[in-house]
Short mmCIF file of C-alpha atoms in Angstrom, two decimals:
data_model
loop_
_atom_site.label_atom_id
_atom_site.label_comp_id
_atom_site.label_asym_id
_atom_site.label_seq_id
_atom_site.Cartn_x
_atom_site.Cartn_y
_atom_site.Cartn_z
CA UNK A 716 115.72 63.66 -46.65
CA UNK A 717 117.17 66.71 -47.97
CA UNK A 718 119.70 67.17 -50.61
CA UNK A 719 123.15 68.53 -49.26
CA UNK A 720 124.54 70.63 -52.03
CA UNK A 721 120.64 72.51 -52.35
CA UNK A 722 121.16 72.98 -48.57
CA UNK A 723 124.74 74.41 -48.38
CA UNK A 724 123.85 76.50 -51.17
CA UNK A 725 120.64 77.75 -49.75
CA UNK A 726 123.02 78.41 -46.95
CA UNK A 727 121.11 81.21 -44.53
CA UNK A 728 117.74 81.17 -45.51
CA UNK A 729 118.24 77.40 -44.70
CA UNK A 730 119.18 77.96 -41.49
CA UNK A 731 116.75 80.88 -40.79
CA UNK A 732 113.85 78.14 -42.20
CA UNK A 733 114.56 75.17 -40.01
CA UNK A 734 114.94 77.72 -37.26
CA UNK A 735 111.40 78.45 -37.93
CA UNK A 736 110.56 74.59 -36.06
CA UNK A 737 113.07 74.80 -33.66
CA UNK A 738 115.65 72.79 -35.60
CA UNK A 739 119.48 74.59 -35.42
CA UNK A 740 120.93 73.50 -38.86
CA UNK A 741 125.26 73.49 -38.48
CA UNK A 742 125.93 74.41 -41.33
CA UNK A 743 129.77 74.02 -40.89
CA UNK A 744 129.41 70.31 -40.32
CA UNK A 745 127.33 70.18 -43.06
CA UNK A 746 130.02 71.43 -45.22
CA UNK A 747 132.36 69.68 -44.24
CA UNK A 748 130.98 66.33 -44.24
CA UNK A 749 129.90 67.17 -48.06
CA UNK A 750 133.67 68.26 -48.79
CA UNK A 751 135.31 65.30 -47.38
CA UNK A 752 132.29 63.22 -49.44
CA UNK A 753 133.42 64.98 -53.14
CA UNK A 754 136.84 65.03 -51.88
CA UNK A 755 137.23 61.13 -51.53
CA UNK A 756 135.29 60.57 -54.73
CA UNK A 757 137.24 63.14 -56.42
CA UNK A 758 140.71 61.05 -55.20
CA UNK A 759 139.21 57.55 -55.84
CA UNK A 760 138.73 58.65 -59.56
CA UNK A 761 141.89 59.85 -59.95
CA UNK A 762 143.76 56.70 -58.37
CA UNK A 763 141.43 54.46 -60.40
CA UNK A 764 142.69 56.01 -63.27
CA UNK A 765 146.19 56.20 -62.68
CA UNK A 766 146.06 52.69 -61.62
CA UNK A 767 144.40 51.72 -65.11
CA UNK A 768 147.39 53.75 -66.92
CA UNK A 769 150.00 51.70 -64.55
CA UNK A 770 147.74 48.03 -65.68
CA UNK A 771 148.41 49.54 -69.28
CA UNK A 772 152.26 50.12 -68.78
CA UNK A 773 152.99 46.68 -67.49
CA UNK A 774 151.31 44.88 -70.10
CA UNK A 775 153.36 47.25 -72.78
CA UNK A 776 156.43 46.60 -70.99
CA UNK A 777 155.87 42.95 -70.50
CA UNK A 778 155.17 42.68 -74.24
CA UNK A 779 158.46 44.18 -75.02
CA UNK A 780 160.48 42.28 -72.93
CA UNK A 781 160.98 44.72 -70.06
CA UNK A 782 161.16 44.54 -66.12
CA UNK A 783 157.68 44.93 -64.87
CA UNK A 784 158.37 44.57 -61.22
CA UNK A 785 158.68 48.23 -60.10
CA UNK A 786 155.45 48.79 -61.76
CA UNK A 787 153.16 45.77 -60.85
CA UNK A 788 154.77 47.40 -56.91
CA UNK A 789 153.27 50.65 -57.97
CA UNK A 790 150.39 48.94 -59.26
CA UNK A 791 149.56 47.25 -55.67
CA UNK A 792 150.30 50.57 -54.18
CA UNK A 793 147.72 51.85 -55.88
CA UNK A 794 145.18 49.17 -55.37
CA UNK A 795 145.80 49.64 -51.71
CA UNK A 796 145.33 53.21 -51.69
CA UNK A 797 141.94 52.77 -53.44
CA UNK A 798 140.70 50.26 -51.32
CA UNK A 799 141.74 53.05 -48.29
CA UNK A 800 140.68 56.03 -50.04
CA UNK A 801 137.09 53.82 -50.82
CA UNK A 802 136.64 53.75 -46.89
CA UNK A 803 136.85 56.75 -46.64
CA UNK A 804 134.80 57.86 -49.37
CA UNK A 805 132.49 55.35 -47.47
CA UNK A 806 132.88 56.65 -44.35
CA UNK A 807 132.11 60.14 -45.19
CA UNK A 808 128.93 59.44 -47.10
CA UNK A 809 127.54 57.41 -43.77
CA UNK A 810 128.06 60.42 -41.49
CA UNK A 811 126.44 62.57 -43.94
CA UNK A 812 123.67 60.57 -44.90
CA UNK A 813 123.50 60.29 -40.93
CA UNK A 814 123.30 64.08 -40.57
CA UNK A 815 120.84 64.24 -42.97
CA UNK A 816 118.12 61.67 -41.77
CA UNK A 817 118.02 63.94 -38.43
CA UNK A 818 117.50 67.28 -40.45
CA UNK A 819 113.39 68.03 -40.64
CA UNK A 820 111.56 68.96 -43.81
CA UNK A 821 111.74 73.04 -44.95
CA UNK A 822 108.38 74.94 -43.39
CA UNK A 823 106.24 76.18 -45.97
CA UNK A 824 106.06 79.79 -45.55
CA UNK A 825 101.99 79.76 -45.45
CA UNK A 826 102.85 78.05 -42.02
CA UNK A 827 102.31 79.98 -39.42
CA UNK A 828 105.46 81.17 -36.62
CA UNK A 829 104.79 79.76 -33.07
CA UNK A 830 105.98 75.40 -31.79
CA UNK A 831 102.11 74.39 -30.42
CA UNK A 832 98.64 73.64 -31.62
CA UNK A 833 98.02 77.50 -29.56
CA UNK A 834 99.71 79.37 -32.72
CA UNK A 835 97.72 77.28 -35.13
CA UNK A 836 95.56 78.92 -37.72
CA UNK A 837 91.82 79.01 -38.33
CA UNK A 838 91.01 78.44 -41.83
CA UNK A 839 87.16 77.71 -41.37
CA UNK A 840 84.20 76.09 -39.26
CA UNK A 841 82.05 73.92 -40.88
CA UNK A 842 78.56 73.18 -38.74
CA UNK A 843 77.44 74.36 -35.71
CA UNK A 844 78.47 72.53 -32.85
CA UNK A 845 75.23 71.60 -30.47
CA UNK A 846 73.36 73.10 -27.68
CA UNK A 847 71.98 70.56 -25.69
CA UNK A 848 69.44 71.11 -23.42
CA UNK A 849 70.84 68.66 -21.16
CA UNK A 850 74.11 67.98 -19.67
CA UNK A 851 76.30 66.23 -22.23
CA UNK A 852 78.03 63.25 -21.68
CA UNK A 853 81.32 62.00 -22.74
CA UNK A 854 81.73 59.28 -25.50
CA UNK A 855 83.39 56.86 -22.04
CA UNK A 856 79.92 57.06 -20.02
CA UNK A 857 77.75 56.82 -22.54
CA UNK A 858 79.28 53.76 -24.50
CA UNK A 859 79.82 52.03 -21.13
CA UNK A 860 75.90 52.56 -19.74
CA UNK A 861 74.86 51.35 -23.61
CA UNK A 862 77.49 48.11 -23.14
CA UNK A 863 78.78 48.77 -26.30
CA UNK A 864 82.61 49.79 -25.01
CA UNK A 865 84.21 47.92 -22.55
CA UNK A 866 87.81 49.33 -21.44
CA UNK A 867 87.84 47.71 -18.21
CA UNK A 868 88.28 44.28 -19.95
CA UNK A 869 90.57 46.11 -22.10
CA UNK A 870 93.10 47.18 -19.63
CA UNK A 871 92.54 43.26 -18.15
CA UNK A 872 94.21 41.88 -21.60
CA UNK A 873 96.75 44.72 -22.51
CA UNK A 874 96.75 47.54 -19.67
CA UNK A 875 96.06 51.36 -20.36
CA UNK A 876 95.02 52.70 -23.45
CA UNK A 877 93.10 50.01 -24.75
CA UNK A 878 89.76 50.13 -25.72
CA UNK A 879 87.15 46.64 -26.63
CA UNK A 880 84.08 47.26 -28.25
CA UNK A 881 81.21 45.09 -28.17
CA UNK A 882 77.78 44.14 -30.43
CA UNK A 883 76.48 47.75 -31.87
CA UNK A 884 80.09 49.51 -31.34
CA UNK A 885 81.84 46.84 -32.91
CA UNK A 886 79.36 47.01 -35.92
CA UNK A 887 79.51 50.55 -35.72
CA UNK A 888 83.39 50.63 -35.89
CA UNK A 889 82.86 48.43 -38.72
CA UNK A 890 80.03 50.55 -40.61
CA UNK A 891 82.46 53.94 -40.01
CA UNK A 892 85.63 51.76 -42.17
CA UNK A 893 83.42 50.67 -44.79
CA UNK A 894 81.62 54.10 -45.14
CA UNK A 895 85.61 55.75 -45.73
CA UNK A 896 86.44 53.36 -47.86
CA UNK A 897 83.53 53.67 -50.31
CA UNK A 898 83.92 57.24 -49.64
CA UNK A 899 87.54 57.28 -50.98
CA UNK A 900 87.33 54.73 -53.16
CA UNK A 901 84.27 55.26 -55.26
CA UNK A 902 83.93 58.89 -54.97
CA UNK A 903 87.34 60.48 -54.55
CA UNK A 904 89.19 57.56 -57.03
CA UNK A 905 91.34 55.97 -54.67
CA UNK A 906 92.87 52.40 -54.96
CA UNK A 907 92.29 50.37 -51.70
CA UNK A 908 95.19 48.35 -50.82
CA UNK A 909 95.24 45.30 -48.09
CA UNK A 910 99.09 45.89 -46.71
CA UNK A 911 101.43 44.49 -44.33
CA UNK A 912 101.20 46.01 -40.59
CA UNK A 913 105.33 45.18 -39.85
CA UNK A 914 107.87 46.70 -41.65
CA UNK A 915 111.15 47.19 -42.42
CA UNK A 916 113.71 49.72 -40.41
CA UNK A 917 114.21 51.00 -44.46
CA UNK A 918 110.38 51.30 -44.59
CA UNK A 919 110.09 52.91 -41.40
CA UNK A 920 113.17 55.39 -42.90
CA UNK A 921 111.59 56.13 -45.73
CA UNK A 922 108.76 57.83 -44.93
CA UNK A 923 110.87 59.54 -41.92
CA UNK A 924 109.46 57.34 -39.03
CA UNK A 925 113.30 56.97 -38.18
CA UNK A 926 115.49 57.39 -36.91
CA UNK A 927 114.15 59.99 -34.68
CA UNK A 928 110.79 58.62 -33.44
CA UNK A 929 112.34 54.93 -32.61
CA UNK A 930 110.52 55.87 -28.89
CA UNK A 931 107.07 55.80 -30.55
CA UNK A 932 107.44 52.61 -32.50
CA UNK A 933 107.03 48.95 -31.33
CA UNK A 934 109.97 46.85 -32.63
CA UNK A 935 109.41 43.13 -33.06
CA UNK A 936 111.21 40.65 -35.07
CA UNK A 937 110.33 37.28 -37.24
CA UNK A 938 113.21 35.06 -37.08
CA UNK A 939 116.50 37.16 -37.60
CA UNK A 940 114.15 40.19 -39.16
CA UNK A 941 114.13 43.28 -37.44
CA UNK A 942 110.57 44.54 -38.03
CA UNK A 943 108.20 47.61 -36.67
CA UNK A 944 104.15 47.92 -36.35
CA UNK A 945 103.20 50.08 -37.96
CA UNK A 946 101.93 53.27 -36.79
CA UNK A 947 99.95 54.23 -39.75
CA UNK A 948 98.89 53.02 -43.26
CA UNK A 949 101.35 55.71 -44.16
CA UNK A 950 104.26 54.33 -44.18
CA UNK A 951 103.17 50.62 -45.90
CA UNK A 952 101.60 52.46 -48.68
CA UNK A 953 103.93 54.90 -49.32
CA UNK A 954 107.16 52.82 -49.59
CA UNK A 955 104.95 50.48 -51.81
CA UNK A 956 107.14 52.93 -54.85
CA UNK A 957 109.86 52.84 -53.23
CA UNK A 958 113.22 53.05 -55.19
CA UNK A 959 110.69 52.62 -58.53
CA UNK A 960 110.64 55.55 -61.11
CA UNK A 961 107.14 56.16 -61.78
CA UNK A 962 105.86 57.15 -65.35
CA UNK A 963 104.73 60.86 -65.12
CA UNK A 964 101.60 59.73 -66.99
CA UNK A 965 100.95 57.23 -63.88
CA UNK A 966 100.49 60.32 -61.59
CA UNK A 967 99.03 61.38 -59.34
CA UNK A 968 98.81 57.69 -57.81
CA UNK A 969 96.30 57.46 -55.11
CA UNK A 970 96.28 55.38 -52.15
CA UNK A 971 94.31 54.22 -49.31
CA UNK A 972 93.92 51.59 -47.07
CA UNK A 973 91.84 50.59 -43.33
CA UNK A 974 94.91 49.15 -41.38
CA UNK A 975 95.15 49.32 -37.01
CA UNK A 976 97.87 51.62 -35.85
CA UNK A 977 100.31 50.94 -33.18
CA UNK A 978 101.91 54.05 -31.48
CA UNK A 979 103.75 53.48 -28.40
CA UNK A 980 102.89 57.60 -27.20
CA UNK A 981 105.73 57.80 -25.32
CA UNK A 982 105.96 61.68 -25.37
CA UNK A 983 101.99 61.83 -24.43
CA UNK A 984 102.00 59.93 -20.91
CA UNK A 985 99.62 62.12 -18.79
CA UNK A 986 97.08 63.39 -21.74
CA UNK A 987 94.19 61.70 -22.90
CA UNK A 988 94.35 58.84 -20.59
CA UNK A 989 90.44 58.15 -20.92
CA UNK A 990 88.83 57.07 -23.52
CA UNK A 991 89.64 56.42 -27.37
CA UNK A 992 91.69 59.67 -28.37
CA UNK A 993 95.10 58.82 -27.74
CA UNK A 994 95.43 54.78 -27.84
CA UNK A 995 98.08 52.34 -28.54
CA UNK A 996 95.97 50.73 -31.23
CA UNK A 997 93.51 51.92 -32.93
CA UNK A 998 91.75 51.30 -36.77
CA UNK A 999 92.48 54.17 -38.87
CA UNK A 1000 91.66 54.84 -42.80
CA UNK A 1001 94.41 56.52 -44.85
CA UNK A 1002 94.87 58.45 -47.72
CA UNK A 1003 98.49 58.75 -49.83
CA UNK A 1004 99.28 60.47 -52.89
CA UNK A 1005 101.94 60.47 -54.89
CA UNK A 1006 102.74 63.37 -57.73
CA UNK A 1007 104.61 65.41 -59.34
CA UNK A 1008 106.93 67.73 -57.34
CA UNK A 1009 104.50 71.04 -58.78
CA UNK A 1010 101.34 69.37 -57.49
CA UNK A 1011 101.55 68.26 -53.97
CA UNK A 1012 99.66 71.28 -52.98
CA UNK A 1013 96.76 71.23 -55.30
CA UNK A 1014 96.60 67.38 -54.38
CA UNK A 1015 97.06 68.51 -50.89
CA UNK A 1016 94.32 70.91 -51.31
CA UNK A 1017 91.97 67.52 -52.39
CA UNK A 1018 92.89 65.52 -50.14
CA UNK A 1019 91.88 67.83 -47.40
CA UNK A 1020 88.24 67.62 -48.86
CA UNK A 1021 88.01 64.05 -49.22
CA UNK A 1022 88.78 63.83 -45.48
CA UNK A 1023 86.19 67.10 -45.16
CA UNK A 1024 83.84 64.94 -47.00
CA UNK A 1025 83.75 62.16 -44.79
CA UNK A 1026 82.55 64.11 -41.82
CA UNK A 1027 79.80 65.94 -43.44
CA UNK A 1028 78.54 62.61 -44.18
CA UNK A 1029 78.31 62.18 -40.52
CA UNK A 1030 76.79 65.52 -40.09
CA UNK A 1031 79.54 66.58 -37.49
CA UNK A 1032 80.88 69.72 -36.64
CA UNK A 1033 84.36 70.59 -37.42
CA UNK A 1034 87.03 73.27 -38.17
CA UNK A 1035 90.17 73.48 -40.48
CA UNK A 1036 93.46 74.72 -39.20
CA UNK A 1037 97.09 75.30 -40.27
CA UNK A 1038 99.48 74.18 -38.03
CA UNK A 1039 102.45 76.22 -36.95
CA UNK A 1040 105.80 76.13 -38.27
CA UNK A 1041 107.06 74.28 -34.88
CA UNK A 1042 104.02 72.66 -34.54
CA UNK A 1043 104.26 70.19 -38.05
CA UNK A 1044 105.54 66.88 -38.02
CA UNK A 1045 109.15 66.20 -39.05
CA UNK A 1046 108.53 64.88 -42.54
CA UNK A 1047 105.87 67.94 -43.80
CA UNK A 1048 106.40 71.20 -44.85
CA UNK A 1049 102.71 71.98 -44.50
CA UNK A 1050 100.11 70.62 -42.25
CA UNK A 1051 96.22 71.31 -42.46
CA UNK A 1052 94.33 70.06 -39.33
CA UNK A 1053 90.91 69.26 -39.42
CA UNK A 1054 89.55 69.13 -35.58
CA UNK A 1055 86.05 67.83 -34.73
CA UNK A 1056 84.25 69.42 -31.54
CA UNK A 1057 83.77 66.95 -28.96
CA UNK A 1058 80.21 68.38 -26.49
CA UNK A 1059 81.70 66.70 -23.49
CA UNK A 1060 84.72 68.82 -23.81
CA UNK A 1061 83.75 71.90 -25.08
CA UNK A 1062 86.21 72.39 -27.65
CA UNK A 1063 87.90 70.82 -31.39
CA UNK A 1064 90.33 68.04 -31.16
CA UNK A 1065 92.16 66.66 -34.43
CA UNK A 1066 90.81 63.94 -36.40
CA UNK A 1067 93.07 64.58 -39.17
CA UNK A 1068 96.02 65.58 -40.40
CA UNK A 1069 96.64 66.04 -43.82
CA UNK A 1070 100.51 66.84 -44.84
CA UNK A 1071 102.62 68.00 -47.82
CA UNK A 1072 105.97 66.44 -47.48
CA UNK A 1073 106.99 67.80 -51.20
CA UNK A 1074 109.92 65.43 -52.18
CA UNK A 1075 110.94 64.94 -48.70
CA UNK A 1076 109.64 61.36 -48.27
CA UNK A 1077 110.56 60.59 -52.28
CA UNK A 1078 114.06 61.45 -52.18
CA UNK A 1079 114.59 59.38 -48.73
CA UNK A 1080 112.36 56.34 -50.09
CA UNK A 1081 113.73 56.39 -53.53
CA UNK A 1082 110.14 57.31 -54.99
CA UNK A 1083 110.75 58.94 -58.37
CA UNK A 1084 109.27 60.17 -61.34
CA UNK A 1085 110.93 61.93 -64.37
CA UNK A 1086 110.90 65.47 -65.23
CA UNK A 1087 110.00 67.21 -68.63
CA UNK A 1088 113.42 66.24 -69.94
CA UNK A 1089 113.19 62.66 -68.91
CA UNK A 1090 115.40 62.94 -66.23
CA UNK A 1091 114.39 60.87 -62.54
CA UNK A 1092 114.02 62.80 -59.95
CA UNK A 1093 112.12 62.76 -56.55
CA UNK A 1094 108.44 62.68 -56.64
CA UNK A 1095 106.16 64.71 -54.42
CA UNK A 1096 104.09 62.42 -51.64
CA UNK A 1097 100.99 63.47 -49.77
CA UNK A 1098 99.37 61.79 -46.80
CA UNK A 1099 96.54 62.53 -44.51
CA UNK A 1100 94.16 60.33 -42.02
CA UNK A 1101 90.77 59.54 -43.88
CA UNK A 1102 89.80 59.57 -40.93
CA UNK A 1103 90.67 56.91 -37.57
CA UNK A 1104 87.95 55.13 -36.44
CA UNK A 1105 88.56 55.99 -32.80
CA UNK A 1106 88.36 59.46 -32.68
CA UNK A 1107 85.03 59.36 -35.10
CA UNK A 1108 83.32 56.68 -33.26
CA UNK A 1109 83.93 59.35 -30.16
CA UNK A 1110 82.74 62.27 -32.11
CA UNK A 1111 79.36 60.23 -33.62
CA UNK A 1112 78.68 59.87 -30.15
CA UNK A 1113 79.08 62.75 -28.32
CA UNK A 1114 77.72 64.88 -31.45
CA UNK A 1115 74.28 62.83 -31.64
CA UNK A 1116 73.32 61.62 -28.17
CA UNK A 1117 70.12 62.42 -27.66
CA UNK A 1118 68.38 63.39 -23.27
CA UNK A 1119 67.30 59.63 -22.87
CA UNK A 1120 70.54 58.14 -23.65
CA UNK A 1121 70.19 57.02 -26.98
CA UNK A 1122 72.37 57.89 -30.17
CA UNK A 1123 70.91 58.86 -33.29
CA UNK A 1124 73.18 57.85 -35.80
CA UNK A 1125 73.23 60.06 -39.06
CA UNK A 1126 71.79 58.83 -42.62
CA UNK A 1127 75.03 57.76 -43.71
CA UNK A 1128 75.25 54.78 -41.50
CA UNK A 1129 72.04 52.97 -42.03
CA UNK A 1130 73.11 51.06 -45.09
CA UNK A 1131 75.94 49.44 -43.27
CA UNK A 1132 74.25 49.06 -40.21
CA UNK A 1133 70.49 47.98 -41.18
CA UNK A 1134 69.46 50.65 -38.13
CA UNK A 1135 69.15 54.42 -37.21
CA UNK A 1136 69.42 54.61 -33.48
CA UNK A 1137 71.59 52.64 -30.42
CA UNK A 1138 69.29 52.64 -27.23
CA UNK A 1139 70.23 53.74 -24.02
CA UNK A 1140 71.07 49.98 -23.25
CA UNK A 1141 72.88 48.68 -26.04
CA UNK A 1142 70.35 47.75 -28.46
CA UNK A 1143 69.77 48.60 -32.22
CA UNK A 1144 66.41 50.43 -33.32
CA UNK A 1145 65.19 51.48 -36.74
CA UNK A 1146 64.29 55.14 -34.94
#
């Protein structure tokens, strides 16, 4: 959430930024909402005080004998026009902070013009996708000839969009989590955190969730709680600060946790209807950070490695792209993509995206920190995918099938999984 005084001030170049994602700031109403705000609060202070000079008269007058009735009437007057003036003041500040929840974060200016993944940026390949001397198959047809994924019986339980695996691709789902989280944990010094997969409609507000992507969330409730799945570790971990002032020597905290991921994809009907790239659940390892407000790029800058460093340990092909202005989620003002190639489609589709939200997310959560003159103010947060299990188990596939129908899984895998290679039917083999 922004701050409306370093909007209206910014005035312009605030406009011509959000105008950069396609978001029209008014800046009129913006104004004016603010000015009735400091307007109320101005008047409230000024009747409290009067009324505390008035308290102060009767009591003098009542000492000395006086008539106190005209003033304890002024006295309720006043009272009454607080308590009005209050709703007001009340009033005000919910239409603003209303406004404010709708208006998207600033785009960096390193992002790119253009609203679609087609404006997005190379930054770099890494690997060379292969050249198969056969015809490649898709992740679908070969995990259904091996047995090992079984959406048919998905769809029985739950409909589209669901996905079961079985024996070797449920160990192998299994194997990819615990490889990330050793990964991130061990190597790139992140905490792992076991957290709760409902939330709060503050939780989901916090990290910018709502109120504008309500469509995309599935709303439950325990008793009289209003609650939301989760659709990413994202928002659990992030809020875990929320309204806390974190110790500048506590920074950068960093986060991550293996939690599944509900997403409802209501603006996505139509794409990706087969297999495990756009589902409404899926397992998914993420990484949050939370800094100072002067870091969240260089820890934006890490993170992206740490999610780079994941898929080199899977020897898969990938490239690195900036997203466009239009193109970056609400909450961000930067947006690195990292896409994997996927053989059976002949091009890179996202496995991750890794965000700087700058105090964005820390000023609507609450998440603070204190600045070199010990003041609070709103700490930076950074988030990125670390990487979903889905989309990796797809890309292990497709990237290491081998002519007879096997997969030969890389290096990495083998000390979760006790083998090298799943057989054309199913089965585990040492090679």
């Amino acid at each position: 959430m922004h701050d409306a005084r370093a909007l209206i001030d910014m005035g312009d170049e605030a406009v011509r930024r959000l105008a950069r994602r396609g978001y029209a700031l008014d800046l009129s109403s913006l104004e004016s909402l603010q000015s009735r705000r400091t307007q109320s609060i101005r008047v409230v202070d000024e009747l409290r005080s009067e009324s505390k000079s008035v308290a102060a008269e009767v009591q003098k007058t009542a000492r000395s004998g006086g008539d106190t009735s005209a003033l304890k009437e002024q006295a309720r007057k006043l009272k009454e026009r607080i308590r009005e003036t209050e709703a007001e003041q009340e009033h005000a500040q919910h239409e603003l902070t209303a406004l404010l929840l709708t208006i998207p974060n600033l785009p960096a200016d390193e992002a790119p013009d253009g609203d679609s993944e087609d404006f997005a940026v190379e930054q770099r390949r890494v690997g060379n996708p292969q050249s198969f001397a056969f015809e490649a198959k898709d992740h679908v047809d070969l995990g259904e000839a091996m047995g090992i994924l079984d959406f048919g019986r998905a769809t029985k339980l739950s409909g589209p969009r669901f996905s079961v695996l079985r024996g070797v691709g449920a160990a192998l789902e299994r194997a990819l989590v615990s490889l990330f989280l050793d990964l991130h944990t061990r190597r790139h010094g992140y905490t792992e955190h076991s957290v709760p997969f409902l939330v709060t409609r503050k939780t989901m507000t916090g990290t910018g969730q709502l109120p504008k992507f309500e469509e995309d969330l599935f709303a439950t409730g325990v008793a009289d709680r209003e609650l939301f799945l989760i659709p990413t570790a994202e928002v659990p971990l992030t809020n875990l600060y929320a309204d806390e002032v974190v110790p500048p020597t506590q920074l950068p905290i960093a986060l991550t946790a293996q939690t599944p991921c509900f997403r409802s994809e209501a603006g996505s009907y139509g794409r990706d209807t087969r297999g495990l790239i756009r589902q409404h659940q899926f397992s998914k390892v993420e990484m949050v950070r939370i800094c100072a407000p002067g870091d969240s790029r260089a820890e934006m800058e890490k993170m992206v490695g740490h999610a780079e460093a994941c898929l080199k340990e899977l020897d898969l092909a990938y490239r690195v792209v900036t997203l466009a202005a239009g193109d970056t989620g609400f909450s961000a003002q930067l947006t690195y993509d990292i896409e994997v190639w996927l053989p059976s489609q002949s091009t890179y589709r996202e496995i991750s995206s890794i965000s700087d939200f700058g105090t964005f997310q820390g000023r609507r959560a609450g998440i603070r920190t204190r600045d070199e003159h010990g003041k609070p103010t709103p700490a930076a947060t950074v988030n990125g995918s670390g990487l979903p299990v889905g989309r990796t188990l797809a890309a292990v596939l497709e990237q290491h099938q081998q002519q007879d129908g096997s997969v030969l899984l890389p290096q990495s895998l083998v000390p979760y999984l006790g083998f090298r290679r799943i057989t054309a039917d199913g089965k585990p083999s040492e090679a």
